[in-house]
Short mmCIF file of C-alpha atoms and ligand atoms in Angstrom, two decimals:
data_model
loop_
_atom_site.label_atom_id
_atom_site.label_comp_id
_atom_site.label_asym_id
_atom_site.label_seq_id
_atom_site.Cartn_x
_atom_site.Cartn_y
_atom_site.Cartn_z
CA UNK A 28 -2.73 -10.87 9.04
CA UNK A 29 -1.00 -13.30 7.40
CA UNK A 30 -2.17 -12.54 3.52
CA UNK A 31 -5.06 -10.49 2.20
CA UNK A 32 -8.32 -10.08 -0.17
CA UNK A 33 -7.89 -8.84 -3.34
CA UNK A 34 -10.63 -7.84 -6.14
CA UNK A 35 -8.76 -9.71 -8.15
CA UNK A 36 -9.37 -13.30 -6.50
CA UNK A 37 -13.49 -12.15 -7.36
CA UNK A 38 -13.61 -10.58 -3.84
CA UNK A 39 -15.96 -6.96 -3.27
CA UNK A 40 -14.40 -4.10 -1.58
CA UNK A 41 -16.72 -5.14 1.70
CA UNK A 42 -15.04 -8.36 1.62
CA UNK A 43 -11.74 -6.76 1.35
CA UNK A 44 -12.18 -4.83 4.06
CA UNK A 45 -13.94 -6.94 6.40
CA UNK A 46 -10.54 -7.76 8.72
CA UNK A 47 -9.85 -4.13 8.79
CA UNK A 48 -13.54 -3.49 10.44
CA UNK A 49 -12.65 -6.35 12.29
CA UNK A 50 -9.26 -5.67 13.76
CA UNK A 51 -10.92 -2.28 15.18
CA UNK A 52 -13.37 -3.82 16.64
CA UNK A 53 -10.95 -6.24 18.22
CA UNK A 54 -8.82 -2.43 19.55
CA UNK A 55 -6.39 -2.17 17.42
CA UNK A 56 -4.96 1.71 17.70
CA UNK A 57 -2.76 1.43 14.35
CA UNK A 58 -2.38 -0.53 11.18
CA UNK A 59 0.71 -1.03 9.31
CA UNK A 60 0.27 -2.33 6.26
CA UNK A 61 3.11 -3.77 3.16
CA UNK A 62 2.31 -5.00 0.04
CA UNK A 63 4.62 -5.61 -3.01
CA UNK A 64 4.50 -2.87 -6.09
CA UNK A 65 6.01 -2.09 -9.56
CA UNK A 66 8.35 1.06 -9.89
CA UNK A 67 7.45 3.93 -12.32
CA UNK A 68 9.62 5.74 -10.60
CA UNK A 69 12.47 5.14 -12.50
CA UNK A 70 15.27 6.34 -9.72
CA UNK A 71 13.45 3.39 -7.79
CA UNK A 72 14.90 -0.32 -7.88
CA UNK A 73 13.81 -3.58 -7.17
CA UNK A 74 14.63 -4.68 -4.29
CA UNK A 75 13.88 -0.99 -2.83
CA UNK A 76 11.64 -0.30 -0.27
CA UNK A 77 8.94 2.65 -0.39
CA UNK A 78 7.20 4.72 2.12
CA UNK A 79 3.45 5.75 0.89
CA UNK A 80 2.93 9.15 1.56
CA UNK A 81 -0.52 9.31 -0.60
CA UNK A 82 -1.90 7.13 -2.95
CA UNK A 83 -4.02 6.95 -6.20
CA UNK A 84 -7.45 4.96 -5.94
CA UNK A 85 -7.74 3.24 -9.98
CA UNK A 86 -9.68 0.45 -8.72
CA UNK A 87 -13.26 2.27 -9.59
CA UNK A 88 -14.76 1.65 -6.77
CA UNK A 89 -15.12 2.45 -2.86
CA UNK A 90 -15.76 0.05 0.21
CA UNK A 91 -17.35 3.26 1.50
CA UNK A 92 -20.19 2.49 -1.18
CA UNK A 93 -22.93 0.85 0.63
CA UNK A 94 -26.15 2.25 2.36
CA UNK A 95 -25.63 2.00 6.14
CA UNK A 96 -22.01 3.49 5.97
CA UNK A 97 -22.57 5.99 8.94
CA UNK A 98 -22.98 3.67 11.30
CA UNK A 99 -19.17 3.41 10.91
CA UNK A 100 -17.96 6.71 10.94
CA UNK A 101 -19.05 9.66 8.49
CA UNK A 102 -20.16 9.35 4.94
CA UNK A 103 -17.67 11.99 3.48
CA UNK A 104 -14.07 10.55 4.71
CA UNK A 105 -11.44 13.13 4.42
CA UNK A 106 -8.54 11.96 2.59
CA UNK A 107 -6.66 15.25 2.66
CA UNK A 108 -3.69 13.12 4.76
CA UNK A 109 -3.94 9.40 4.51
CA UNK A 110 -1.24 8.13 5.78
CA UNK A 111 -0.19 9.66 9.48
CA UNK A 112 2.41 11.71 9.10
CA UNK A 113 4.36 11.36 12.47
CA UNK A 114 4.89 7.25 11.80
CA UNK A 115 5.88 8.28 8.91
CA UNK A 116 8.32 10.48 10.14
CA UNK A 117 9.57 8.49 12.66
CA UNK A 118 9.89 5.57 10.26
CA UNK A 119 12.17 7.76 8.12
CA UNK A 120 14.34 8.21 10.91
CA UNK A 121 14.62 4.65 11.34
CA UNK A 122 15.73 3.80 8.30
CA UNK A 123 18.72 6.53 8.76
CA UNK A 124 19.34 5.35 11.75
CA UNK A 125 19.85 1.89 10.88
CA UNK A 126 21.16 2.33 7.19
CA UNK A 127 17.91 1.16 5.38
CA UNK A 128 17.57 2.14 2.43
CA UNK A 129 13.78 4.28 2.12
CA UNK A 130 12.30 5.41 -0.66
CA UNK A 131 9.07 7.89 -0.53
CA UNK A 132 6.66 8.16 -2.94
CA UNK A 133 2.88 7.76 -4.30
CA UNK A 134 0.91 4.06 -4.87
CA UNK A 135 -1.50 3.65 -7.52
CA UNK A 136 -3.90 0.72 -6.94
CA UNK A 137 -5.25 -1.01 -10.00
CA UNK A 138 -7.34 -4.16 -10.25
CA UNK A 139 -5.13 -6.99 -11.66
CA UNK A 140 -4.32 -9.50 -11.85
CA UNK A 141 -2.75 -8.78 -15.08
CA UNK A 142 0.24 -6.73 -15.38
CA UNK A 143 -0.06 -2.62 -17.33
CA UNK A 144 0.33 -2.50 -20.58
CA UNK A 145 3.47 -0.51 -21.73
CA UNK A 146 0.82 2.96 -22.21
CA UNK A 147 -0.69 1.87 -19.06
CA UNK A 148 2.63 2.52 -17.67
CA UNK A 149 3.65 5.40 -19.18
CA UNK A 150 0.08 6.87 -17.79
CA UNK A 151 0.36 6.10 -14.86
CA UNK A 152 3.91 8.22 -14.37
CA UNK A 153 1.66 10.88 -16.23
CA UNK A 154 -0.93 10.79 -13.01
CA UNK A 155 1.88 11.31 -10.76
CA UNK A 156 2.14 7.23 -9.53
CA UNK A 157 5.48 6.55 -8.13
CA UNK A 158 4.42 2.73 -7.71
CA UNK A 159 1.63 0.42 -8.74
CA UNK A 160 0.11 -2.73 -7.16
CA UNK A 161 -3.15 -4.24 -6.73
CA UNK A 162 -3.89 -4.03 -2.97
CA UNK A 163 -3.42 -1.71 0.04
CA UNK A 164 -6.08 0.82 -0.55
CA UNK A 165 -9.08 0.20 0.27
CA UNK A 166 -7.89 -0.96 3.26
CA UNK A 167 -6.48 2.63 4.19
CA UNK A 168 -10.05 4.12 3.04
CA UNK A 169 -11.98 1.79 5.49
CA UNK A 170 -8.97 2.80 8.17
CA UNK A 171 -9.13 6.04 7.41
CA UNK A 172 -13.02 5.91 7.57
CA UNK A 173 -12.36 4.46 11.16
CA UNK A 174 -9.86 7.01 12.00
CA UNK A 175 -7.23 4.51 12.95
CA UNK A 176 -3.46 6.18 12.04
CA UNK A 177 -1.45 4.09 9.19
CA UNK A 178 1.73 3.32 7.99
CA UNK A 179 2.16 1.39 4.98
CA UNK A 180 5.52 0.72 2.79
CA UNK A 181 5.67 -1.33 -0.75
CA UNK A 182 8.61 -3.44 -1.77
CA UNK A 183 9.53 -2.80 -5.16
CA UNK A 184 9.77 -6.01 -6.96
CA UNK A 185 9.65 -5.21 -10.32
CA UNK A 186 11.09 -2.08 -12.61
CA UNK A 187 8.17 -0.74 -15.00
CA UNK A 188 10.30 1.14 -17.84
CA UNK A 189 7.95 1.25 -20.54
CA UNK A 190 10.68 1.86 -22.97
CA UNK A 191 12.40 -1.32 -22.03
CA UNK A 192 9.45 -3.73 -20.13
CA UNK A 193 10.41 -7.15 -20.38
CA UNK A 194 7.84 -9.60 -19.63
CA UNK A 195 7.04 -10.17 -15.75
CA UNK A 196 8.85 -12.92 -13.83
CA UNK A 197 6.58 -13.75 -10.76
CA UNK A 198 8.85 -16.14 -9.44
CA UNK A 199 11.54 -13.19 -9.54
CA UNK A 200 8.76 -10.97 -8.12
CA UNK A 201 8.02 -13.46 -5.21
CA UNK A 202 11.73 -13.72 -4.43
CA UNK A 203 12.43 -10.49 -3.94
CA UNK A 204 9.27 -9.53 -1.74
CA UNK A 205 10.79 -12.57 0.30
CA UNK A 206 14.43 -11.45 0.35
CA UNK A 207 13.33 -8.10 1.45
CA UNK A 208 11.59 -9.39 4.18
CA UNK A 209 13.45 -8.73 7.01
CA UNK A 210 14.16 -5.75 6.17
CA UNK A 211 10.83 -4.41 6.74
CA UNK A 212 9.85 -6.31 10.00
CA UNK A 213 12.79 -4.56 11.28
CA UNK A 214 11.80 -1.35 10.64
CA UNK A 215 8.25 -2.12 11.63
CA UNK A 216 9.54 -3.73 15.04
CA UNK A 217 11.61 -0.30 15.63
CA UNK A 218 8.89 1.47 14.75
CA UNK A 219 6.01 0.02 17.32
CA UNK A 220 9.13 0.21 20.03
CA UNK A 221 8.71 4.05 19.51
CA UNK A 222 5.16 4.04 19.64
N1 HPA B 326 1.90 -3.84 -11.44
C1 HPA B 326 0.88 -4.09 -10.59
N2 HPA B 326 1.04 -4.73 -9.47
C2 HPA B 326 2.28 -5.16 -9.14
C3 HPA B 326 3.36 -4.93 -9.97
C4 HPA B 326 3.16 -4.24 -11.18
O1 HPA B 326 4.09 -4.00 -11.97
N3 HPA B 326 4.44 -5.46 -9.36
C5 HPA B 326 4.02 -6.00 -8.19
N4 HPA B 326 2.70 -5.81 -8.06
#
C-alpha cells in the first residue's frame, strides 16, 4: 500500500482495516507493515529503527467490534503472540548481517493527531510502551484475526523525554521517516528473499 487510514483523518476501525480484509482476499500469505513512532525508550534515537515484538492497543476501540465478525475468523482472537516470531527472528539476523542498526521493543497506538502531553508520556513508559504512534494496530488485530503472520518495524522520528520535550517538528519528523527509508526496504527485501 502506498499510505494508510487512520482514526485520526475521521476514519472507523472497519474502514481502517478494509485493505487488510482485502489483501487476504486477494492471497496474500504475510503482511509487513512500518509506520513512523515517538521513542519513550530513552536508549532509542531518532533516526533508529524498531522491531515490534507486542504492542499496546490505547485507541479504545476494536475493528473486531461488529456483529457478523465470525464470518471472518473467530470472535475471541488470541493475541498471546502478535507478531510471528520466526520473521522476526530472521529479520534480526538481517540486520546483523548487514550492519543495521535494530532496535526491539513494544508500540503503543494512540488516536492523534495531536502529539502526548509531557504526563501522557511519562505514562506511557509507566505501561511498559517502548514507542508510540497512531497507526499499525488495528491492522495486526484484523491480521491476526485472519491468521496471516506479520512483521512490522517503526522508525523512530522523534525523542519523547518528558523532562526535556521540545515542541514537535513534523517537517523534521517527515525527514527522517524519509531518510530512513532505504534502510528498511532493504531489510524487508532480504527478508521476503528468505521467505
Ligand atoms: N507520538 C505519537 N505518534 C507519533 C509520534 C509521537 O511522538 N512520533 C511519530 N508518530
Amino acid at each position: 500500500m502506498q499510505g494508510r487510514f487512520h482514526l485520526y483523518e475521521g476514519y472507523d476501525f472497519l474502514d481502517i482495516t478494509y485493505p487488510i480484509r482485502v489483501m487476504h482476499m486477494l492471497g496474500i500469505s504475510k503482511l509487513f507493515i512500518s509506520n513512523a513512532a515517538g521513542a519513550i525508550n530513552l536508549d532509542f534515537q531518532k533516526g533508529d529503527m524498531m522491531l515490534i515484538e507486542d504492542h499496546i492497543n490505547l485507541q479504545g476501540g476494536s475493528p473486531l467490534a461488529f456483529k457478523n465478525v465470525a464470518e471472518f475468523g473467530s470472535r475471541f482472537v488470541d493475541m498471546s503472540e502478535p507478531y510471528n516470531k520466526e520473521m522476526r527472528q530472521k529479520l534480526m539476523n538481517i540486520s546483523k548481517e548487514q550492519g543495521i542498526s535494530l532496535k526491539c521493543g513494544v508500540y503503543a497506538s494512540v488516536v492523534g493527531p495531536q502529539l502526548e502531553t509531557k504526563a501522557e508520556y511519562r505514562m506511557l513508559k509507566i505501561l511498559g510502551a517502548d514507542a508510540v504512534g497512531m497507526s499499525t494496530v488495528p491492522e495486526v488485530i484484523v491480521a491476526n484475526h485472519l491468521e496471516l503472520p506479520i512483521v512490522a518495524v517503526s522508525v523512530l522520528t522523534d525523542e519523547c523525554d518528558p523532562d526535556h520535550l521540545e515542541p514537535v517538528n513534523i517537517a523534521e519528523i517527515i525527514a527522517i521517516a524519509e531518510a530512513t527509508e532505504p534502510k528498511m526496504v532493504k531489510l524487508f527485501r532480504e527478508l521476503i528473499k528468505q521467505l
